[in-house]
PDB file of C-alpha atoms in Angstrom:
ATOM      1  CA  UNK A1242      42.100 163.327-109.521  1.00  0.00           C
ATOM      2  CA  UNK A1243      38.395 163.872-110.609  1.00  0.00           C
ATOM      3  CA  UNK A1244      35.889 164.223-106.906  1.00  0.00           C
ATOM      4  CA  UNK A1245      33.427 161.355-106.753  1.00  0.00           C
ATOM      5  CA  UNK A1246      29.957 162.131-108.182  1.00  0.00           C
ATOM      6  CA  UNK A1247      27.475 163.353-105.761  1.00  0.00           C
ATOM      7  CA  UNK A1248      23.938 163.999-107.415  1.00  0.00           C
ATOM      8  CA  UNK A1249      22.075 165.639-104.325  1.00  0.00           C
ATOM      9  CA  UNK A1250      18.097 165.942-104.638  1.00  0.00           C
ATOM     10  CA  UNK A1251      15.891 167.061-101.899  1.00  0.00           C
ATOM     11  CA  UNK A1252      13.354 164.139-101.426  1.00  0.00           C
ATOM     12  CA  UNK A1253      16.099 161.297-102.470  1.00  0.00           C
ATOM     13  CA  UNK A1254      17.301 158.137-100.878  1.00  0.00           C
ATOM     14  CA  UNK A1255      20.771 157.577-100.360  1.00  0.00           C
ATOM     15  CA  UNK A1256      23.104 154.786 -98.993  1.00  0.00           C
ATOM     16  CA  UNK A1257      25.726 156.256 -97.101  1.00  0.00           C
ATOM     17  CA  UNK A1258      29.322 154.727 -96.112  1.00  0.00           C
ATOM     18  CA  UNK A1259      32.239 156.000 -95.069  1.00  0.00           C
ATOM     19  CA  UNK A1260      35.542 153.690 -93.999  1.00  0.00           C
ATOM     20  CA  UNK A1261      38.119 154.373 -91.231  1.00  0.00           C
ATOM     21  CA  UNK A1262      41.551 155.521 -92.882  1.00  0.00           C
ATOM     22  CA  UNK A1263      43.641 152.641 -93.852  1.00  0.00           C
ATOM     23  CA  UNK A1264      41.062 150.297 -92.386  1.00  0.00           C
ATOM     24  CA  UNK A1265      41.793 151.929 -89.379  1.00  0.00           C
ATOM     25  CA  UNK A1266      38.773 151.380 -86.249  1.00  0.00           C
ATOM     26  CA  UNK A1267      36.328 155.177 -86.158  1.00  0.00           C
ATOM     27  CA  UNK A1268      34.621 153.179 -83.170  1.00  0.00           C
ATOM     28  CA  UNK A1269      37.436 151.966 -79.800  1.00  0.00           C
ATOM     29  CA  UNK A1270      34.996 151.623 -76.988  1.00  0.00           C
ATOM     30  CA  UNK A1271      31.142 152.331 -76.210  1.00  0.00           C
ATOM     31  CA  UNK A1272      32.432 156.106 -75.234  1.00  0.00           C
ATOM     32  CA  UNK A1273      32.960 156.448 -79.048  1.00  0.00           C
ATOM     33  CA  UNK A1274      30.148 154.556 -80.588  1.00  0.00           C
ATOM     34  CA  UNK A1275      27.406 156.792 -77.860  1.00  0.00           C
ATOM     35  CA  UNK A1276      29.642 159.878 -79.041  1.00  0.00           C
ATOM     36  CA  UNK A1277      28.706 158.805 -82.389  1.00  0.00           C
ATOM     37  CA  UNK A1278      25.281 158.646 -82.214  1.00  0.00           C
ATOM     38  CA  UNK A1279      24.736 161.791 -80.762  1.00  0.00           C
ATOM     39  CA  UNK A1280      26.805 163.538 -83.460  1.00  0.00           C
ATOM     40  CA  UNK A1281      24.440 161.598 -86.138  1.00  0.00           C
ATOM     41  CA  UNK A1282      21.314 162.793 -84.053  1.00  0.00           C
ATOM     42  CA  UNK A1283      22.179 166.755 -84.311  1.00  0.00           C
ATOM     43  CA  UNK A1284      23.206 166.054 -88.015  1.00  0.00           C
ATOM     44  CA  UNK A1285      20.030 164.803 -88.678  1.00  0.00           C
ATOM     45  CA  UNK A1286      17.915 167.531 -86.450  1.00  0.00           C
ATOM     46  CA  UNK A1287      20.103 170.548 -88.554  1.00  0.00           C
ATOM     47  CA  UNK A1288      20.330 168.978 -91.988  1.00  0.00           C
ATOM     48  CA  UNK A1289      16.738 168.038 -91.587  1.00  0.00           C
ATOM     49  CA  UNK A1290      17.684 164.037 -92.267  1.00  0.00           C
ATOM     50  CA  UNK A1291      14.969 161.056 -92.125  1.00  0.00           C
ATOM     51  CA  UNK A1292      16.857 158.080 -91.220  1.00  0.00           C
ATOM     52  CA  UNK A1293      15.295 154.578 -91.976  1.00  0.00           C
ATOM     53  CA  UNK A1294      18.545 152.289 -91.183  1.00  0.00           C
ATOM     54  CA  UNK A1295      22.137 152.477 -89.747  1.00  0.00           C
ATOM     55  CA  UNK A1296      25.040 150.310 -88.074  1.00  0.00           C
ATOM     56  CA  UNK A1297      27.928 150.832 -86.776  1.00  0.00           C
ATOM     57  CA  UNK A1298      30.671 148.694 -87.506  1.00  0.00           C
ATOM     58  CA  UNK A1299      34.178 148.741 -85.800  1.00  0.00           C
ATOM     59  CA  UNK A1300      35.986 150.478 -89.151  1.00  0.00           C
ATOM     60  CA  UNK A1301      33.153 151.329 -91.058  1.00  0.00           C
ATOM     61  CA  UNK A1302      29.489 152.554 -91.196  1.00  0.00           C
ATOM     62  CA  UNK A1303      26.064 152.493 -92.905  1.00  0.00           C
ATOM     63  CA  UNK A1304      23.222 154.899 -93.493  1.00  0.00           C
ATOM     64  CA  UNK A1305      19.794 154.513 -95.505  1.00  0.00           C
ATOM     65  CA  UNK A1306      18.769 158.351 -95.037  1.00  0.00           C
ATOM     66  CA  UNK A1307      16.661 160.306 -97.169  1.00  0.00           C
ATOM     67  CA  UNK A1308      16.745 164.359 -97.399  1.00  0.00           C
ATOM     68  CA  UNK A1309      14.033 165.591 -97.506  1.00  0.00           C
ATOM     69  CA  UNK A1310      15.079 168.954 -97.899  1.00  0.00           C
ATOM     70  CA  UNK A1311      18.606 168.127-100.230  1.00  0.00           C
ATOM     71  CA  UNK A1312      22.326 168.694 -98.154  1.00  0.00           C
ATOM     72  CA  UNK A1313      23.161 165.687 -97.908  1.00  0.00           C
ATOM     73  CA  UNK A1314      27.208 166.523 -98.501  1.00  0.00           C
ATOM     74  CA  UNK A1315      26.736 169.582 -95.675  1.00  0.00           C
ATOM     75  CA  UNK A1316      25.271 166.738 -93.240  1.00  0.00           C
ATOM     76  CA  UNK A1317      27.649 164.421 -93.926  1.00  0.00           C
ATOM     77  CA  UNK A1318      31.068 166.973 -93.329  1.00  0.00           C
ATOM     78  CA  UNK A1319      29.473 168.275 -90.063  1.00  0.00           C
ATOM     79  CA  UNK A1320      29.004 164.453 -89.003  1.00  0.00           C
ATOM     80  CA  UNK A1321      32.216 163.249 -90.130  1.00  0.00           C
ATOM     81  CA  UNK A1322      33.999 166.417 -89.361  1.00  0.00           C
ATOM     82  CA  UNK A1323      32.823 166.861 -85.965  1.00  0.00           C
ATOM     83  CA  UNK A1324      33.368 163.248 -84.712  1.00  0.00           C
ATOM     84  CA  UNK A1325      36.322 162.770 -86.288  1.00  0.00           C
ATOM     85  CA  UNK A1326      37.241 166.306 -84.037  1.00  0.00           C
ATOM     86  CA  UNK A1327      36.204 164.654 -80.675  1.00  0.00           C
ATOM     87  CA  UNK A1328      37.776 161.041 -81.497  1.00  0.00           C
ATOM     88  CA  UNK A1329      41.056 162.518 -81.823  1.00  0.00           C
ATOM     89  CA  UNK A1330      41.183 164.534 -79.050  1.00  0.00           C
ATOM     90  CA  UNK A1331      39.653 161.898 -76.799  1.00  0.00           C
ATOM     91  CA  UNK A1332      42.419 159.588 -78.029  1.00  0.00           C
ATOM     92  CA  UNK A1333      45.370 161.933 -78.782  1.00  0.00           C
ATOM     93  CA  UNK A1334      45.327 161.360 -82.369  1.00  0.00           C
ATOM     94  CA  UNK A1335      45.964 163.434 -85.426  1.00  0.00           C
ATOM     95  CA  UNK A1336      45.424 163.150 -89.375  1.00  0.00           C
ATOM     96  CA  UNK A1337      42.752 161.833 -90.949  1.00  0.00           C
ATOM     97  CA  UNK A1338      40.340 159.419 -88.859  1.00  0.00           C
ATOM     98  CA  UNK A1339      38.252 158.374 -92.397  1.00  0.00           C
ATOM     99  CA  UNK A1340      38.946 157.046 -95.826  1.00  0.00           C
ATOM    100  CA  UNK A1341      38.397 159.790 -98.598  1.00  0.00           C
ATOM    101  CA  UNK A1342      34.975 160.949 -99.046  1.00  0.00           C
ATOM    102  CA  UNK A1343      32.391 158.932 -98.223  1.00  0.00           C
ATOM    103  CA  UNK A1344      29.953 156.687-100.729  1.00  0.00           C
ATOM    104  CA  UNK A1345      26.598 158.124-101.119  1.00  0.00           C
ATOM    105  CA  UNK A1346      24.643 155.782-103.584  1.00  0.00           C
ATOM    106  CA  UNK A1347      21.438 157.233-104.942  1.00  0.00           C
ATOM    107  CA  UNK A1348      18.459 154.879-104.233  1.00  0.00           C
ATOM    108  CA  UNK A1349      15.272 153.892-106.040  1.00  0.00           C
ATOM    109  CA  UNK A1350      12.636 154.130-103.029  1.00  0.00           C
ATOM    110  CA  UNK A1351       9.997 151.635-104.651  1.00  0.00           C
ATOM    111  CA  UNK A1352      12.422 148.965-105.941  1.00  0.00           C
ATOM    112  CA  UNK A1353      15.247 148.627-103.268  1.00  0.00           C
ATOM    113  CA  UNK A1354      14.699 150.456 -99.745  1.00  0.00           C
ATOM    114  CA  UNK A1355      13.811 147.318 -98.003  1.00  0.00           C
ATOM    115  CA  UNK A1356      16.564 145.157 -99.426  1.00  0.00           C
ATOM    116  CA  UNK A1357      19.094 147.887 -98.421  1.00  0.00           C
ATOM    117  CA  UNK A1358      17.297 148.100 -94.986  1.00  0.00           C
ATOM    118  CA  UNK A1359      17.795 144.436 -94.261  1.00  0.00           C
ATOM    119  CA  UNK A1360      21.482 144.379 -95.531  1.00  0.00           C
ATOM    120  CA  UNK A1361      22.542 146.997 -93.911  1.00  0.00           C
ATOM    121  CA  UNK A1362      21.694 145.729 -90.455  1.00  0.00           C
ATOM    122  CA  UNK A1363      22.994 142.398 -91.239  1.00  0.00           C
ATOM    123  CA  UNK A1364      26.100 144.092 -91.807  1.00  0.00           C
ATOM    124  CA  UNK A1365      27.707 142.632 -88.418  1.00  0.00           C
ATOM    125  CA  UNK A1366      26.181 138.704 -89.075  1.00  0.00           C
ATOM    126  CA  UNK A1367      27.930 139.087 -92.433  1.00  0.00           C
ATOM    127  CA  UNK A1368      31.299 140.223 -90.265  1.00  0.00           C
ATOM    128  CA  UNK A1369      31.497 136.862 -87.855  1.00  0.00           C
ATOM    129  CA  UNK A1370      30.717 139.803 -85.312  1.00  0.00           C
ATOM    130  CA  UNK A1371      27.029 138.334 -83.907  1.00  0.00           C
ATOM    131  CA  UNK A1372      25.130 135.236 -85.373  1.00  0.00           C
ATOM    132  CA  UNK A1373      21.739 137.135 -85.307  1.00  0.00           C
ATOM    133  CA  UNK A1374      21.479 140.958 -85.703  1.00  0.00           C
ATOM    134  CA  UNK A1375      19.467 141.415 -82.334  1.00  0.00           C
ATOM    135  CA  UNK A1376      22.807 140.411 -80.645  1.00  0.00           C
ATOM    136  CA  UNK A1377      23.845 143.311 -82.051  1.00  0.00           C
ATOM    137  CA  UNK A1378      23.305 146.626 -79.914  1.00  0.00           C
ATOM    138  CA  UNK A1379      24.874 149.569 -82.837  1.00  0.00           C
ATOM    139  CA  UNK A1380      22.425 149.088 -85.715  1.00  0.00           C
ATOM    140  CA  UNK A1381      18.656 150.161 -86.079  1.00  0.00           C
ATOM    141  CA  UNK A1382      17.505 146.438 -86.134  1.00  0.00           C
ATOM    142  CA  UNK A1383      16.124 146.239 -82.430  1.00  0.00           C
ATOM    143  CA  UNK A1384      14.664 149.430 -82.150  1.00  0.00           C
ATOM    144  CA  UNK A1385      13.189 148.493 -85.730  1.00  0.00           C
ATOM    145  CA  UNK A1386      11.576 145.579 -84.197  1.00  0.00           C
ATOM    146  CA  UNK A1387      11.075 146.847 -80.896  1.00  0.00           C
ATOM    147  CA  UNK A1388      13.104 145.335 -78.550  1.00  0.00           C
ATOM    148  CA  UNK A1389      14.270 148.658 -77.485  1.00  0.00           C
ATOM    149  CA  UNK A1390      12.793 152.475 -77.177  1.00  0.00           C
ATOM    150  CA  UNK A1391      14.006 154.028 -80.681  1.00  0.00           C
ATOM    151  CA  UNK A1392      15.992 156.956 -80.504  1.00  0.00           C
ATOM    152  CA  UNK A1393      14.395 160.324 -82.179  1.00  0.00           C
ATOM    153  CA  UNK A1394      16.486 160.001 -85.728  1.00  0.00           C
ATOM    154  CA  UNK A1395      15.304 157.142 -86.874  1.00  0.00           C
ATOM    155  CA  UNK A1396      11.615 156.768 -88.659  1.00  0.00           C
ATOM    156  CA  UNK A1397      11.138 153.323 -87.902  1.00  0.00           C
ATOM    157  CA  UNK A1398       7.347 153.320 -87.655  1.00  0.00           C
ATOM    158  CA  UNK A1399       7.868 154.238 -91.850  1.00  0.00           C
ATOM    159  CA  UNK A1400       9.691 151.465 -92.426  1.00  0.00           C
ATOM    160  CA  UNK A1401       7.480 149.077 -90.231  1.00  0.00           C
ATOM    161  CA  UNK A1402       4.346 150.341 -91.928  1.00  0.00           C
ATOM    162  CA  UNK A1403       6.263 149.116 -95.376  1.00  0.00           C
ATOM    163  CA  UNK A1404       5.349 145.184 -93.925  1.00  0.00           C
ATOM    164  CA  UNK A1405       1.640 146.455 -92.808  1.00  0.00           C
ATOM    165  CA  UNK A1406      -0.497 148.772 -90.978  1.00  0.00           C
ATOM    166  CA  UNK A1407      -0.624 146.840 -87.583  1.00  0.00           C
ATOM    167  CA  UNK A1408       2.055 147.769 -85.489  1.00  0.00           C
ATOM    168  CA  UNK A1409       2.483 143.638 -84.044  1.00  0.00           C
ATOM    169  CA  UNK A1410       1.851 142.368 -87.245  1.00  0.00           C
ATOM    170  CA  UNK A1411       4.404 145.089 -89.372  1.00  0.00           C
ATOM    171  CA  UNK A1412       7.357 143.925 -86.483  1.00  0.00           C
ATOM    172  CA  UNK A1413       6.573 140.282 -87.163  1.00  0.00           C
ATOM    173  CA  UNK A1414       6.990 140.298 -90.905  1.00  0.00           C
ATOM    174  CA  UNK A1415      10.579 143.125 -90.799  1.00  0.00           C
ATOM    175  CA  UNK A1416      12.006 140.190 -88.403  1.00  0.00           C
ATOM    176  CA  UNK A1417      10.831 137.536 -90.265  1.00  0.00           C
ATOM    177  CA  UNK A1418      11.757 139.452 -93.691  1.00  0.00           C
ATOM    178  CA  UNK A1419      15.178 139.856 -91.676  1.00  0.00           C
ATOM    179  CA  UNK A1420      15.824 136.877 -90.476  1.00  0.00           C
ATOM    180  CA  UNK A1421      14.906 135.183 -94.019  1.00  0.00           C
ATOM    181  CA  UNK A1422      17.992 137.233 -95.076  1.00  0.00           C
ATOM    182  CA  UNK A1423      20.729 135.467 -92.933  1.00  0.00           C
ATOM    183  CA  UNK A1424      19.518 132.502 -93.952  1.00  0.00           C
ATOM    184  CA  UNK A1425      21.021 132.707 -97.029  1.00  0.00           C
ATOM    185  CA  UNK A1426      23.517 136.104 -96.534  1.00  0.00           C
ATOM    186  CA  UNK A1427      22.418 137.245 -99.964  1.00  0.00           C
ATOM    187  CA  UNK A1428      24.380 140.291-100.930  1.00  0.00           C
ATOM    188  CA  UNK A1429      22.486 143.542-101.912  1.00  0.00           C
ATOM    189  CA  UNK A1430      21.985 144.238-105.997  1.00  0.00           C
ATOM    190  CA  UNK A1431      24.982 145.851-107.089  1.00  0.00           C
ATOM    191  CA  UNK A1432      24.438 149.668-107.980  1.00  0.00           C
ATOM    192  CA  UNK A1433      25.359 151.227-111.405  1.00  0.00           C
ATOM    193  CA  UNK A1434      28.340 153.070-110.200  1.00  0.00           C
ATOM    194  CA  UNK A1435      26.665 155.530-107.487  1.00  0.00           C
ATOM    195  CA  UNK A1436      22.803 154.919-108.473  1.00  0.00           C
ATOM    196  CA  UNK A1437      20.674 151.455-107.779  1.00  0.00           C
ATOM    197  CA  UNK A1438      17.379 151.393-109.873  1.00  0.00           C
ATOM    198  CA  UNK A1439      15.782 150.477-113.150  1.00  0.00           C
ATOM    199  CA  UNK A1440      16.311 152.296-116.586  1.00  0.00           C
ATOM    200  CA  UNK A1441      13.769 154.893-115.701  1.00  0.00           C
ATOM    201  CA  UNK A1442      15.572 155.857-112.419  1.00  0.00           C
ATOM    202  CA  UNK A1443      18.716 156.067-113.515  1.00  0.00           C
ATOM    203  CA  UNK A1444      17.685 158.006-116.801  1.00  0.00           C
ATOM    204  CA  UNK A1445      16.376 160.346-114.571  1.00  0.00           C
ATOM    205  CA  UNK A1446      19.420 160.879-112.506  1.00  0.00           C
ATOM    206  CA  UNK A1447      21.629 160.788-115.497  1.00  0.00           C
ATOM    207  CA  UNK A1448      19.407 164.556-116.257  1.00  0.00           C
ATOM    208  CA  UNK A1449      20.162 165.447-112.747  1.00  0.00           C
ATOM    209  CA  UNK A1450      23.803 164.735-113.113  1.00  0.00           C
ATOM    210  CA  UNK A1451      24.112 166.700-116.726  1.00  0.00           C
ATOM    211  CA  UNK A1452      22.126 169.525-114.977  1.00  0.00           C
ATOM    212  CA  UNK A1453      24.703 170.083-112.215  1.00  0.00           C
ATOM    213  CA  UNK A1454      27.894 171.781-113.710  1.00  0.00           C
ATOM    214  CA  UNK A1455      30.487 170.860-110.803  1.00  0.00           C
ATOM    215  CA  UNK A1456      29.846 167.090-111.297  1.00  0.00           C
ATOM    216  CA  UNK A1457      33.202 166.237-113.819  1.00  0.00           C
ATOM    217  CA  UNK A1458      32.457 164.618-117.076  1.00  0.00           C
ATOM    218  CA  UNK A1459      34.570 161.097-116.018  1.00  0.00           C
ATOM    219  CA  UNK A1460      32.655 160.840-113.573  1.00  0.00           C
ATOM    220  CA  UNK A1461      29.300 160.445-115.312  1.00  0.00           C
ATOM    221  CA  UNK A1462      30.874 157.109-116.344  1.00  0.00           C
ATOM    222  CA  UNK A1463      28.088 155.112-113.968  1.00  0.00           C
ATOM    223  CA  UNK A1464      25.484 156.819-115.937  1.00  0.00           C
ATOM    224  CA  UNK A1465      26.480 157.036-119.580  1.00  0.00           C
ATOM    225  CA  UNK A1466      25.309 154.641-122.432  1.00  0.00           C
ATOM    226  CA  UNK A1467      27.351 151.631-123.492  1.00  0.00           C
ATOM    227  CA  UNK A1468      30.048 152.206-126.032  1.00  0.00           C
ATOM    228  CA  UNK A1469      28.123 149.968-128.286  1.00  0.00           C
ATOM    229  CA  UNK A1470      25.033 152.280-127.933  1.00  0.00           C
ATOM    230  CA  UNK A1471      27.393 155.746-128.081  1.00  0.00           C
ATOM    231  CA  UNK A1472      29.361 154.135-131.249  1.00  0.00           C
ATOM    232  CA  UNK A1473      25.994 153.334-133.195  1.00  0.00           C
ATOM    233  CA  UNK A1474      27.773 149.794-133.750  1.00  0.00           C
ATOM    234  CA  UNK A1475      30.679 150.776-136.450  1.00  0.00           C
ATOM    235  CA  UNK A1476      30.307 154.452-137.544  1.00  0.00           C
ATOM    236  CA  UNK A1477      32.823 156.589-137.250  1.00  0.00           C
ATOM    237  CA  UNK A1478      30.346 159.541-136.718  1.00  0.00           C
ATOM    238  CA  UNK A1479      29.939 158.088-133.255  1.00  0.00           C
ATOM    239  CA  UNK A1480      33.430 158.409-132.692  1.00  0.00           C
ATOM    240  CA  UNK A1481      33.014 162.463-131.263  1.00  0.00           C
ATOM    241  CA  UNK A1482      30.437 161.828-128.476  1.00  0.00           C
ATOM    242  CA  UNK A1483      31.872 158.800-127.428  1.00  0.00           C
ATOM    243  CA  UNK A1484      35.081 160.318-126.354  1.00  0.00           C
ATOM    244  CA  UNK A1485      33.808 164.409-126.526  1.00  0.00           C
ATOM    245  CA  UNK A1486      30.626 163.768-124.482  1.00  0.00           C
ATOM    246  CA  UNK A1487      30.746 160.619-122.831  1.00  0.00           C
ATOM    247  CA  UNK A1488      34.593 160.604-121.409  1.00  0.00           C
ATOM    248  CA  UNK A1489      35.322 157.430-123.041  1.00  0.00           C
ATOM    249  CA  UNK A1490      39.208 157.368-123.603  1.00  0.00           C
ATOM    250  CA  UNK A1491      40.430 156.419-127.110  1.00  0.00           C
ATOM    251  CA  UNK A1492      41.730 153.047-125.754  1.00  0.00           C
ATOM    252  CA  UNK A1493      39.074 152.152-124.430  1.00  0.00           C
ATOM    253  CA  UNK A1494      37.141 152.867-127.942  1.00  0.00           C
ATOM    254  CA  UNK A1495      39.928 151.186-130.058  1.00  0.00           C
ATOM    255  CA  UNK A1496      39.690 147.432-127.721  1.00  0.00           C
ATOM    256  CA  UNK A1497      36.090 148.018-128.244  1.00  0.00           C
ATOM    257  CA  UNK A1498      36.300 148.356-132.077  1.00  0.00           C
ATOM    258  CA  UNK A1499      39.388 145.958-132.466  1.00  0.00           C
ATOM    259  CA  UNK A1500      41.902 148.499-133.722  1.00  0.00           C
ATOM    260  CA  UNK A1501      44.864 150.611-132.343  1.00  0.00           C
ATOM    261  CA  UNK A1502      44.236 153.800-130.550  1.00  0.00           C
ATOM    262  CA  UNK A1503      46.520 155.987-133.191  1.00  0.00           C
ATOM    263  CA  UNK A1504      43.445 154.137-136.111  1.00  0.00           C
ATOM    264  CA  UNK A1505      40.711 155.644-133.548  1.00  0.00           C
ATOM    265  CA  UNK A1506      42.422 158.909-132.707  1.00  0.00           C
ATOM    266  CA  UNK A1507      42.828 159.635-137.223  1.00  0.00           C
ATOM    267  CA  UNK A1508      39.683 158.593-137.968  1.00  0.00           C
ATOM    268  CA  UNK A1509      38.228 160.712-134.794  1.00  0.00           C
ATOM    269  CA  UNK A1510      40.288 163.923-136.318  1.00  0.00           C
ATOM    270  CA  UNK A1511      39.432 163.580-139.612  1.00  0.00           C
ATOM    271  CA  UNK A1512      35.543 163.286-138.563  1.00  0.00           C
ATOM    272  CA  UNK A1513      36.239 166.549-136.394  1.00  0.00           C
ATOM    273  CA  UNK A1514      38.003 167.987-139.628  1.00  0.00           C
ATOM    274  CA  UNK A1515      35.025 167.236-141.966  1.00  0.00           C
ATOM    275  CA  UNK A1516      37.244 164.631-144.086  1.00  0.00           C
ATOM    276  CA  UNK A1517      35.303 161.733-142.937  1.00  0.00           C
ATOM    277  CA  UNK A1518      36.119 158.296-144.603  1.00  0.00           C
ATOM    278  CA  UNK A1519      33.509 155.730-145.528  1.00  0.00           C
ATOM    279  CA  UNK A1520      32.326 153.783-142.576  1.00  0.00           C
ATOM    280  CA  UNK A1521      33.865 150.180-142.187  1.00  0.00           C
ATOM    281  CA  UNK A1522      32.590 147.773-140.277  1.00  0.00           C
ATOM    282  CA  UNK A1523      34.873 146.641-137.084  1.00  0.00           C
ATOM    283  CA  UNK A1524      36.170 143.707-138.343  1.00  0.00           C
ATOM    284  CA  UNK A1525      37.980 145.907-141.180  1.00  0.00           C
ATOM    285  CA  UNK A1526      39.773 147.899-139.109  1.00  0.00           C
ATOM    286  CA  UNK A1527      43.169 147.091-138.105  1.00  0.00           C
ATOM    287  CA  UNK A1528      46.484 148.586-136.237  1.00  0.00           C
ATOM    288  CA  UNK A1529      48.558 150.759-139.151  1.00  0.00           C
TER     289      UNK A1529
END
């Protein structure tokens, strides 16, 4: 099976999550949530991480960290490694403590950090766990707003300036931009597979991906064209980078065009083979 993408930049945003195995709980007490904010602290002080938003939920967590200096993967092993070291000894466990690998979505600064920031600590309202995310003491959402002393990792006075250069004034508009959120719960814009921006952005970090030979060519699938675009509408001579380039299979080509996958795999061939028939539109072509 193909590795998720990762398209690492130094100087990107990223929203990271990872899941407890099986659903499983990475968090059992206050001993392990403390134990896993001080893992997250020396990850960011080696890896050189700036850390804008995070919450810990009882199976699951959240980051909105940027890197400045690239690594994100090498932070991200060391923190899940390492805690995932001391939870199982601390609770005689073995095997796996999370999911996989974790979700690292690529972020367009301008367009979406502060709607990311604000879901991401209404993570536990959205969970039935508090009714108001200053009930909640394992996210960045009171030290954000200062109810508490925030700890080193996280650049909240960045994110505060984003609502205004006072320091009262930048606190009152986060919790009222905040608090506007659970008011209606609205769910975060949906990435394009592991990037959230506009056309530019994820142009851009389609280059990145292309430029980075150990990404696999499925799993550009978030970033490629449409079929419609790849296909040029109902030439064959599309045919080669759809499936060549772009890693679209020949089924999924054929239930785009209307036809059998044998019709798209001949026509592809004979393309490839320099016997290339006359175009037809998709409506004329049909299962042999």
């Amino acid at each position: 099976m193909a590795r998720p993408l990762r398209i690492e930049l130094a100087g990107a945003l990223y929203h990271v999550i990872a899941r407890g195995n099986a659903r499983q709980a990475i968090v059992l007490d206050d001993h392990d949530r403390l134990s896993r904010l001080a893992t997250l602290e020396r990850a960011a002080t080696r890896y050189q991480l700036r850390l804008y938003a995070c919450c810990l939920m009882p199976n699951h967590y959240h980051l909105v960290v940027e890197t400045p200096t690239g690594g994100l993967a090498r932070a991200i092993r060391y923190l899940n490694g390492v805690y995932a070291q001391a939870f199982n000894r601390r609770h005689g466990r073995t095997g796996h403590l999370f999911q996989g690998r974790y979700t690292a979505i690529l972020i367009q600064r301008e367009r979406h950090l502060l709607e990311l920031a604000r879901y991401v600590v209404l993570n536990p309202v959205r969970a039935g766990l508090c009714r108001h995310p200053a009930e909640f003491a394992w996210s960045s959402y009171r030290a954000t707003v200062g109810l508490e002393p925030p700890p080193p990792l996280f650049d909240v006075a960045w994110l505060r300036s984003r609502f205004g250069a006072d320091s009262e004034r930048s606190r009152a508009a986060y919790t009222a931009f905040v608090e506007d959120g659970t008011r209606s719960l609205r769910p975060v814009t949906k990435p394009r597979g592991i990037v959230l921006g506009d056309e530019a952005f994820l142009a851009r970090a389609m280059d990145e991906a292309k430029a980075t030979p150990e990404v696999p060519q499925v799993e550009r699938a978030p970033l490629r064209p449409s079929l419609a675009t790849v296909l040029r509408e109902y030439s064959d001579e599309g045919l080669a980078p759809a499936h060549r380039e772009h890693g679209f299979t020949l089924r999924e080509i054929a239930e785009h065009l209307g036809c059998h996958y044998s019709t798209v795999s001949r026509r592809l061939r004979a393309w490839e083979e320099g016997r290339k028939s006359a175009p037809r539109r998709r409506r004329g072509w049909a299962p042999p």
